[in-house]
mmCIF file of C-alpha atoms in Angstrom:
data_model
loop_
_atom_site.group_PDB
_atom_site.id
_atom_site.type_symbol
_atom_site.label_atom_id
_atom_site.label_comp_id
_atom_site.label_asym_id
_atom_site.label_seq_id
_atom_site.Cartn_x
_atom_site.Cartn_y
_atom_site.Cartn_z
ATOM 1 C CA UNK A 1 32.693 -12.437 7.777
ATOM 2 C CA UNK A 2 29.849 -9.820 7.061
ATOM 3 C CA UNK A 3 27.424 -11.839 8.900
ATOM 4 C CA UNK A 4 29.151 -12.136 12.159
ATOM 5 C CA UNK A 5 30.273 -8.583 11.542
ATOM 6 C CA UNK A 6 29.439 -6.487 14.795
ATOM 7 C CA UNK A 7 29.816 -3.456 12.758
ATOM 8 C CA UNK A 8 27.003 -1.677 11.177
ATOM 9 C CA UNK A 9 27.199 -2.305 7.044
ATOM 10 C CA UNK A 10 25.545 0.506 5.384
ATOM 11 C CA UNK A 11 25.160 0.497 1.949
ATOM 12 C CA UNK A 12 24.872 3.592 -0.874
ATOM 13 C CA UNK A 13 23.172 2.418 -4.579
ATOM 14 C CA UNK A 14 24.374 5.168 -7.119
ATOM 15 C CA UNK A 15 23.831 3.091 -9.899
ATOM 16 C CA UNK A 16 23.330 -0.316 -11.556
ATOM 17 C CA UNK A 17 23.898 -2.952 -9.235
ATOM 18 C CA UNK A 18 24.706 -6.759 -10.969
ATOM 19 C CA UNK A 19 25.678 -9.542 -9.071
ATOM 20 C CA UNK A 20 27.179 -9.811 -5.819
ATOM 21 C CA UNK A 21 26.727 -6.468 -5.128
ATOM 22 C CA UNK A 22 23.022 -6.972 -5.103
ATOM 23 C CA UNK A 23 22.842 -10.277 -3.067
ATOM 24 C CA UNK A 24 25.008 -8.825 -0.555
ATOM 25 C CA UNK A 25 22.565 -5.999 0.126
ATOM 26 C CA UNK A 26 20.869 -8.356 2.080
ATOM 27 C CA UNK A 27 23.018 -8.992 4.797
ATOM 28 C CA UNK A 28 23.772 -4.713 5.172
ATOM 29 C CA UNK A 29 21.578 -3.311 8.234
ATOM 30 C CA UNK A 30 20.684 -0.079 5.559
ATOM 31 C CA UNK A 31 20.929 -0.002 1.978
ATOM 32 C CA UNK A 32 19.976 3.404 0.514
ATOM 33 C CA UNK A 33 20.308 4.260 -3.143
ATOM 34 C CA UNK A 34 19.244 6.065 -5.951
ATOM 35 C CA UNK A 35 15.822 6.768 -7.489
ATOM 36 C CA UNK A 36 17.538 5.229 -10.842
ATOM 37 C CA UNK A 37 19.345 2.541 -9.522
ATOM 38 C CA UNK A 38 18.399 -0.963 -10.867
ATOM 39 C CA UNK A 39 19.446 -4.336 -9.067
ATOM 40 C CA UNK A 40 19.901 -7.511 -11.551
ATOM 41 C CA UNK A 41 21.375 -10.989 -11.006
ATOM 42 C CA UNK A 42 22.750 -13.142 -13.736
ATOM 43 C CA UNK A 43 23.848 -15.744 -12.146
ATOM 44 C CA UNK A 44 21.385 -18.714 -14.256
ATOM 45 C CA UNK A 45 22.709 -17.549 -17.580
ATOM 46 C CA UNK A 46 26.868 -17.544 -16.589
ATOM 47 C CA UNK A 47 25.989 -20.893 -15.208
ATOM 48 C CA UNK A 48 27.004 -20.149 -12.027
ATOM 49 C CA UNK A 49 24.576 -19.893 -8.960
ATOM 50 C CA UNK A 50 23.312 -17.437 -5.920
ATOM 51 C CA UNK A 51 25.675 -16.066 -3.590
ATOM 52 C CA UNK A 52 25.065 -13.409 -0.431
ATOM 53 C CA UNK A 53 23.347 -15.669 1.350
ATOM 54 C CA UNK A 54 20.422 -14.705 -1.795
ATOM 55 C CA UNK A 55 19.430 -18.295 -1.713
ATOM 56 C CA UNK A 56 17.702 -18.116 1.988
ATOM 57 C CA UNK A 57 17.750 -13.904 2.152
ATOM 58 C CA UNK A 58 15.311 -13.791 -1.221
ATOM 59 C CA UNK A 59 12.681 -15.581 -0.654
ATOM 60 C CA UNK A 60 12.362 -13.945 3.175
ATOM 61 C CA UNK A 61 12.408 -10.381 1.695
ATOM 62 C CA UNK A 62 10.491 -10.950 -1.719
ATOM 63 C CA UNK A 63 8.719 -13.973 -1.325
ATOM 64 C CA UNK A 64 9.278 -16.841 -3.314
ATOM 65 C CA UNK A 65 8.024 -16.020 -6.616
ATOM 66 C CA UNK A 66 9.930 -12.952 -7.103
ATOM 67 C CA UNK A 67 13.342 -14.137 -5.449
ATOM 68 C CA UNK A 68 12.562 -16.719 -8.088
ATOM 69 C CA UNK A 69 11.628 -13.962 -10.979
ATOM 70 C CA UNK A 70 14.994 -12.368 -9.566
ATOM 71 C CA UNK A 71 16.956 -15.216 -9.043
ATOM 72 C CA UNK A 72 16.439 -17.728 -11.810
ATOM 73 C CA UNK A 73 14.574 -15.390 -14.550
ATOM 74 C CA UNK A 74 17.123 -12.885 -13.719
ATOM 75 C CA UNK A 75 14.564 -10.326 -14.312
ATOM 76 C CA UNK A 76 16.065 -6.682 -13.199
ATOM 77 C CA UNK A 77 14.543 -4.589 -10.920
ATOM 78 C CA UNK A 78 13.861 -1.048 -9.851
ATOM 79 C CA UNK A 79 14.634 1.228 -6.888
ATOM 80 C CA UNK A 80 10.898 1.248 -6.426
ATOM 81 C CA UNK A 81 10.578 -2.218 -6.326
ATOM 82 C CA UNK A 82 13.949 -3.410 -3.969
ATOM 83 C CA UNK A 83 12.395 -0.475 -2.093
ATOM 84 C CA UNK A 84 9.085 -1.861 -1.748
ATOM 85 C CA UNK A 85 10.210 -5.697 -1.392
ATOM 86 C CA UNK A 86 12.402 -4.364 1.794
ATOM 87 C CA UNK A 87 15.901 -4.607 0.565
ATOM 88 C CA UNK A 88 16.050 -1.511 0.220
ATOM 89 C CA UNK A 89 15.612 1.175 2.741
ATOM 90 C CA UNK A 90 15.093 4.446 1.486
ATOM 91 C CA UNK A 91 15.726 6.196 -1.914
ATOM 92 C CA UNK A 92 16.592 8.940 -2.622
ATOM 93 C CA UNK A 93 17.055 11.842 -5.393
ATOM 94 C CA UNK A 94 20.660 11.327 -7.356
ATOM 95 C CA UNK A 95 20.828 15.126 -6.903
ATOM 96 C CA UNK A 96 20.661 14.701 -3.004
ATOM 97 C CA UNK A 97 21.752 11.266 -2.596
ATOM 98 C CA UNK A 98 25.685 11.924 -1.049
ATOM 99 C CA UNK A 99 24.220 14.569 1.388
ATOM 100 C CA UNK A 100 21.146 11.972 2.157
ATOM 101 C CA UNK A 101 23.377 9.322 3.077
ATOM 102 C CA UNK A 102 25.980 11.133 4.772
ATOM 103 C CA UNK A 103 23.233 12.825 7.346
ATOM 104 C CA UNK A 104 22.226 9.050 7.864
ATOM 105 C CA UNK A 105 25.974 8.527 8.311
ATOM 106 C CA UNK A 106 26.872 11.000 10.554
ATOM 107 C CA UNK A 107 24.219 10.492 12.742
ATOM 108 C CA UNK A 108 24.692 7.038 13.530
ATOM 109 C CA UNK A 109 28.300 7.925 14.345
ATOM 110 C CA UNK A 110 27.132 10.046 17.175
ATOM 111 C CA UNK A 111 25.079 6.973 18.637
ATOM 112 C CA UNK A 112 26.283 5.042 21.271
ATOM 113 C CA UNK A 113 28.755 2.488 20.139
ATOM 114 C CA UNK A 114 27.966 -0.421 22.729
ATOM 115 C CA UNK A 115 24.810 -0.361 22.306
ATOM 116 C CA UNK A 116 24.586 -0.415 18.495
ATOM 117 C CA UNK A 117 26.136 -3.443 18.613
ATOM 118 C CA UNK A 118 24.160 -5.095 21.321
ATOM 119 C CA UNK A 119 20.794 -3.733 19.471
ATOM 120 C CA UNK A 120 22.570 -5.465 15.869
ATOM 121 C CA UNK A 121 23.454 -8.623 17.795
ATOM 122 C CA UNK A 122 19.775 -9.054 19.228
ATOM 123 C CA UNK A 123 18.161 -8.109 15.920
ATOM 124 C CA UNK A 124 20.267 -10.883 14.045
ATOM 125 C CA UNK A 125 20.639 -12.899 16.396
ATOM 126 C CA UNK A 126 17.713 -15.484 15.161
ATOM 127 C CA UNK A 127 19.330 -15.750 11.845
ATOM 128 C CA UNK A 128 23.090 -15.710 12.627
ATOM 129 C CA UNK A 129 23.710 -19.227 12.539
ATOM 130 C CA UNK A 130 21.419 -20.008 9.564
ATOM 131 C CA UNK A 131 23.039 -17.315 7.291
ATOM 132 C CA UNK A 132 26.376 -18.940 8.249
ATOM 133 C CA UNK A 133 25.076 -22.627 7.321
ATOM 134 C CA UNK A 134 23.417 -20.911 4.559
ATOM 135 C CA UNK A 135 26.467 -19.284 3.059
ATOM 136 C CA UNK A 136 28.609 -22.438 3.600
ATOM 137 C CA UNK A 137 26.352 -23.938 1.022
ATOM 138 C CA UNK A 138 26.414 -21.379 -1.407
ATOM 139 C CA UNK A 139 30.198 -21.199 -1.584
ATOM 140 C CA UNK A 140 30.695 -25.075 -1.700
ATOM 141 C CA UNK A 141 28.014 -25.126 -4.946
ATOM 142 C CA UNK A 142 29.411 -21.756 -6.220
ATOM 143 C CA UNK A 143 33.157 -23.321 -6.443
ATOM 144 C CA UNK A 144 31.206 -26.605 -7.584
ATOM 145 C CA UNK A 145 29.924 -24.421 -10.891
ATOM 146 C CA UNK A 146 32.941 -22.635 -11.093
ATOM 147 C CA UNK A 147 34.432 -25.959 -12.004
ATOM 148 C CA UNK A 148 32.074 -27.105 -14.201
ATOM 149 C CA UNK A 149 32.212 -27.209 -17.951
ATOM 150 C CA UNK A 150 28.976 -25.295 -18.182
ATOM 151 C CA UNK A 151 29.734 -22.729 -16.286
ATOM 152 C CA UNK A 152 33.477 -22.431 -18.236
ATOM 153 C CA UNK A 153 31.343 -22.558 -21.515
ATOM 154 C CA UNK A 154 28.571 -19.827 -20.079
ATOM 155 C CA UNK A 155 31.679 -17.346 -19.101
ATOM 156 C CA UNK A 156 33.088 -17.702 -22.790
ATOM 157 C CA UNK A 157 30.241 -16.929 -24.639
ATOM 158 C CA UNK A 158 29.693 -14.170 -22.338
ATOM 159 C CA UNK A 159 33.550 -12.957 -22.797
ATOM 160 C CA UNK A 160 32.988 -13.136 -26.395
ATOM 161 C CA UNK A 161 29.958 -11.620 -26.884
ATOM 162 C CA UNK A 162 31.500 -8.423 -25.356
ATOM 163 C CA UNK A 163 34.499 -8.296 -28.125
ATOM 164 C CA UNK A 164 32.220 -8.445 -30.329
#
């Protein structure tokens, strides 16, 4: 649904983003974060696999080496790295974050809606079908991972570690 929406997707990250909140940022039209935000995708240690089209978007955003470091090695990246890599549109200081994001949203809300829809459609046209295909493949893979013994064991180990 996110891939096909005509609405403008704006994300505001004001702290740690872990897992699907990170991977779906690549599907947003604009992403703003605080200077203290950080991003991590711990799928492998949980016996899972990438989702949110990240297996397609991240290599094209960061390059294969950095995407692999994030998706396979689970390296946490800073707001600055996310912005330099192209996942984040702009970084705002924590103390003015909400005000700055509200300004952007208010400005965009005043723009002609049909022009916004048409423009977004043109921007996404070349990749929309590919993203739908990738999303389907990732969902099937993730479902299979959730049913695997390896995933169940990894999640149980994670939950038991948190109890101690």
